[in-house]
PDB file of C-alpha atoms in Angstrom:
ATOM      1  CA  UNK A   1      -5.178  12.713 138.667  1.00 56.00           C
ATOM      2  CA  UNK A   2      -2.753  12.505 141.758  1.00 64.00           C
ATOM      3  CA  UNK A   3      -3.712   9.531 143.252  1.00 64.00           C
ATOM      4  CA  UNK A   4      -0.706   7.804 145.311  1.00 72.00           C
ATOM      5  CA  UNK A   5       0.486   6.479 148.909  1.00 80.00           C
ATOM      6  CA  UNK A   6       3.435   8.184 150.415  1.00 85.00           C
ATOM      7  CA  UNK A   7       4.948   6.899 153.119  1.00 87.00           C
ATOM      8  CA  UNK A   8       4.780  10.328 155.220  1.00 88.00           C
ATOM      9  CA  UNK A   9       2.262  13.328 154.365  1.00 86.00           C
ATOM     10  CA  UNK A  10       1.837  16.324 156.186  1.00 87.00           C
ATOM     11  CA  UNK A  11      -1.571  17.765 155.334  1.00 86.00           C
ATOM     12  CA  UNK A  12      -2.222  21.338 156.333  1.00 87.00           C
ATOM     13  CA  UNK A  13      -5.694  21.684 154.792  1.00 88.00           C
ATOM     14  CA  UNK A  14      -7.940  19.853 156.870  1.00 87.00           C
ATOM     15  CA  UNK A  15     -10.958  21.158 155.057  1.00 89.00           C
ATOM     16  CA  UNK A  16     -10.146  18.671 152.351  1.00 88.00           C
ATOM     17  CA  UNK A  17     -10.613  15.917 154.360  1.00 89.00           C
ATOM     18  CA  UNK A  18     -13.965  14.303 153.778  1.00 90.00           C
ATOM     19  CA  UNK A  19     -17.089  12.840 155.661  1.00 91.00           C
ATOM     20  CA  UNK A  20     -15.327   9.356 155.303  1.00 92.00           C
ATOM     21  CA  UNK A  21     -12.022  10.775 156.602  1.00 87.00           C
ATOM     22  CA  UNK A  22     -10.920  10.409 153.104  1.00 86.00           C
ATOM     23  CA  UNK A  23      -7.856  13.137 151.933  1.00 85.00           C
ATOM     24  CA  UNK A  24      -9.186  14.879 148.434  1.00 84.00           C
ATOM     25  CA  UNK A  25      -6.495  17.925 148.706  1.00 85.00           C
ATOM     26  CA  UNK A  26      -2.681  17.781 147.997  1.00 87.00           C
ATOM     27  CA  UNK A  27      -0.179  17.348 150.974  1.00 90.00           C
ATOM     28  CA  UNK A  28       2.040  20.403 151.728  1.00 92.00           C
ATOM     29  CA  UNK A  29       5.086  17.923 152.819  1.00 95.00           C
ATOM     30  CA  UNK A  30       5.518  13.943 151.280  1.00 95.00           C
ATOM     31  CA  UNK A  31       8.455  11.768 152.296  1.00 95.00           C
ATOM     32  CA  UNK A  32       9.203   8.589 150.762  1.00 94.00           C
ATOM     33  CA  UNK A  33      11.504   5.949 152.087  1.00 93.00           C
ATOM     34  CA  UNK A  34      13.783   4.146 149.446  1.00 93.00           C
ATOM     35  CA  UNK A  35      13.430   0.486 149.056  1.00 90.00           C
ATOM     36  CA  UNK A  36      14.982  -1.557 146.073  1.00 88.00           C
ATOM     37  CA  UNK A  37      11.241  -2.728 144.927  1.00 89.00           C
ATOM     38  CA  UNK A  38      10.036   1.028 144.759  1.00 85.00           C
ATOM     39  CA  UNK A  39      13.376   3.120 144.041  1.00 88.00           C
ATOM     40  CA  UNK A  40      13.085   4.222 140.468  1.00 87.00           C
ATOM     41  CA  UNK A  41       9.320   5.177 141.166  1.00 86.00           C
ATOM     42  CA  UNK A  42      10.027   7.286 143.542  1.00 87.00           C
ATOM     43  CA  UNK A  43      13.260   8.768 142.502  1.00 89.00           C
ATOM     44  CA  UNK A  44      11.585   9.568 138.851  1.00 89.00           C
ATOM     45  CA  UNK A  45       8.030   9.196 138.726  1.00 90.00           C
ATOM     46  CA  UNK A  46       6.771  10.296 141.841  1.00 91.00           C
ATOM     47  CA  UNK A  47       9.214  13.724 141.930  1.00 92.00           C
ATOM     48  CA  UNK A  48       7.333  14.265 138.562  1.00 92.00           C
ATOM     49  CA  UNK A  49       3.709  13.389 140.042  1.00 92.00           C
ATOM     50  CA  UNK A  50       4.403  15.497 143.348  1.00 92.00           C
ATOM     51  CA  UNK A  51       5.976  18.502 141.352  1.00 93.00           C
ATOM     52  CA  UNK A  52       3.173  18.733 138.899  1.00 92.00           C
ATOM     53  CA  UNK A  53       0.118  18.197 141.400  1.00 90.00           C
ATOM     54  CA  UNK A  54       1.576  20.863 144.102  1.00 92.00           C
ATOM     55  CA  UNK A  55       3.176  19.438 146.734  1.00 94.00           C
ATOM     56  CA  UNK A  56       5.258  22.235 148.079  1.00 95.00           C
ATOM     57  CA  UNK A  57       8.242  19.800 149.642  1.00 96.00           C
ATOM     58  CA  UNK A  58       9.511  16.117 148.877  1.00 96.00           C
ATOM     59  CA  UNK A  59      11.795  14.353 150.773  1.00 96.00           C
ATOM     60  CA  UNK A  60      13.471  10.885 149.706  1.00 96.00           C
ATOM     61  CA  UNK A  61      15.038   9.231 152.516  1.00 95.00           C
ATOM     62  CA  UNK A  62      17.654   6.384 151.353  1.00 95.00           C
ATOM     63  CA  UNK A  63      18.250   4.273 153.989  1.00 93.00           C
ATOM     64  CA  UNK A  64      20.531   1.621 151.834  1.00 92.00           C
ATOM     65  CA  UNK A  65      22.771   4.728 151.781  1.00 94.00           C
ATOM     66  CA  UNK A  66      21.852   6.677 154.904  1.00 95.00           C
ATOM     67  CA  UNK A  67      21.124   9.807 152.920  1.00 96.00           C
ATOM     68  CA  UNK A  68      18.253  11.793 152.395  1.00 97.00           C
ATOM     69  CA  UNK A  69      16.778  14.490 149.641  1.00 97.00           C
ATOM     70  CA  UNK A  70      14.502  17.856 150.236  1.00 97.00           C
ATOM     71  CA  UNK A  71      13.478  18.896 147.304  1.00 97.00           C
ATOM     72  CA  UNK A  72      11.074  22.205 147.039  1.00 97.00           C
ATOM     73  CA  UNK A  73       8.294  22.685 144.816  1.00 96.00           C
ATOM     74  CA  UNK A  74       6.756  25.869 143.452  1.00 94.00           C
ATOM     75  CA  UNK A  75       4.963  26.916 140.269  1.00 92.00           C
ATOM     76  CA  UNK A  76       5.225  22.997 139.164  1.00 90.00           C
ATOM     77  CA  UNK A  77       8.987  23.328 139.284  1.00 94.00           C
ATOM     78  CA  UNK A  78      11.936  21.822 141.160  1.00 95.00           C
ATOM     79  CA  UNK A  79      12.854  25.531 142.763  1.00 95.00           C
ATOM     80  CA  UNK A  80      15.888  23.648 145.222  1.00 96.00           C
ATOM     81  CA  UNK A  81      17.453  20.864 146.565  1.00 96.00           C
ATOM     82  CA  UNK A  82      19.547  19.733 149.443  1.00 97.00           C
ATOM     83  CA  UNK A  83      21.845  16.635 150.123  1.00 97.00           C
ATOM     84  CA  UNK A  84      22.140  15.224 153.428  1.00 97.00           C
ATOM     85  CA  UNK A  85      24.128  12.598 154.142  1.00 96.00           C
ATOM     86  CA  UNK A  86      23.978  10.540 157.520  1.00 93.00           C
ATOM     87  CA  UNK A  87      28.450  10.826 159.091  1.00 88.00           C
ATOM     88  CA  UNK A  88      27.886  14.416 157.837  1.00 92.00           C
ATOM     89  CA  UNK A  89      24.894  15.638 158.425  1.00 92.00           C
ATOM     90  CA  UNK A  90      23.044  16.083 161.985  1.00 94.00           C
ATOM     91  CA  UNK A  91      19.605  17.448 161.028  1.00 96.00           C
ATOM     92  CA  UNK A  92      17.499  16.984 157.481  1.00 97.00           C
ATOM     93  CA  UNK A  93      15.480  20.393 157.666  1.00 96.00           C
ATOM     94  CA  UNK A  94      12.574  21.516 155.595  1.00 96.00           C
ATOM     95  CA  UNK A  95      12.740  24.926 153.849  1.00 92.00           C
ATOM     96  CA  UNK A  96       8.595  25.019 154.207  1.00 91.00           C
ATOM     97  CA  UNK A  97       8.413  24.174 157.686  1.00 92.00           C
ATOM     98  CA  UNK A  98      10.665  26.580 159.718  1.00 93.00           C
ATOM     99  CA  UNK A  99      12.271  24.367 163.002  1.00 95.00           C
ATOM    100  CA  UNK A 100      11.125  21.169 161.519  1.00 95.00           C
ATOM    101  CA  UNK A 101      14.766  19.093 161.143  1.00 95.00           C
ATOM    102  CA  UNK A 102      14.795  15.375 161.999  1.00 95.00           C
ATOM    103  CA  UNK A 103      17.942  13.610 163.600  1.00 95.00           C
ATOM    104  CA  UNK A 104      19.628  11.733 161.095  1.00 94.00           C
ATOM    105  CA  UNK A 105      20.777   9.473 163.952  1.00 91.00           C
ATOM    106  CA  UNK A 106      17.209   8.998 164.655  1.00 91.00           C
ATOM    107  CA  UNK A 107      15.834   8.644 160.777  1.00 89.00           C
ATOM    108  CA  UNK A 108      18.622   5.626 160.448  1.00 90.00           C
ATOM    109  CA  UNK A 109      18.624   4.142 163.843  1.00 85.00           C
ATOM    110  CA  UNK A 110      16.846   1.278 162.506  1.00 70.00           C
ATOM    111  CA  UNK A 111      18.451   0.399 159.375  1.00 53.00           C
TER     112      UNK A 111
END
């Protein structure tokens, strides 16, 4: 079972969504913000969770070192990643979701 609380989800099957408003399907796009309590889960256990349930795209933003991951899923397999790094970087983009790209100036303007 795939039962976990991203920080971000992007759900593009609304028809899983129950009476109760309750989510029973697996999110097309999960992002997960770094902290020091959570790190290691989400680095290594929830990559492993999210590529084995179907989630087609996992991002891991880092904001201790103003970098973020895409990783994309298929077939229950890492099929690519991409680095971006906040100095170098302007955009994170999403290989799923073409035009979707968030400012890194805007993802780290708080930390």
């Amino acid at each position: 079972m795939c039962v976990v609380q991203p920080d971000v989800v992007v759900i593009c099957d609304k028809d899983q969504i129950d009476a109760n408003g309750k989510y029973t399907g697996t999110p097309t796009l999960v992002v997960e913000v770094l902290s020091p309590a959570t790190r290691s889960k989400d680095l290594i256990r929830k990559l492993e969770l999210y590529r084995a349930c179907g989630v087609m795209e996992y991002w891991i933003v880092d904001p201790m070192k103003e970098q973020a991951a895409v990783y994309v899923l298929a077939d229950g397999e890492i099929a690519d990643n991409t680095y971006y790094s906040n100095g170098k970087d302007l955009y994170v983009e999403s290989e799923r979701f073409q035009g979707l790209r968030v400012s890194m100036r805007d993802l780290f303007a708080e930390f």
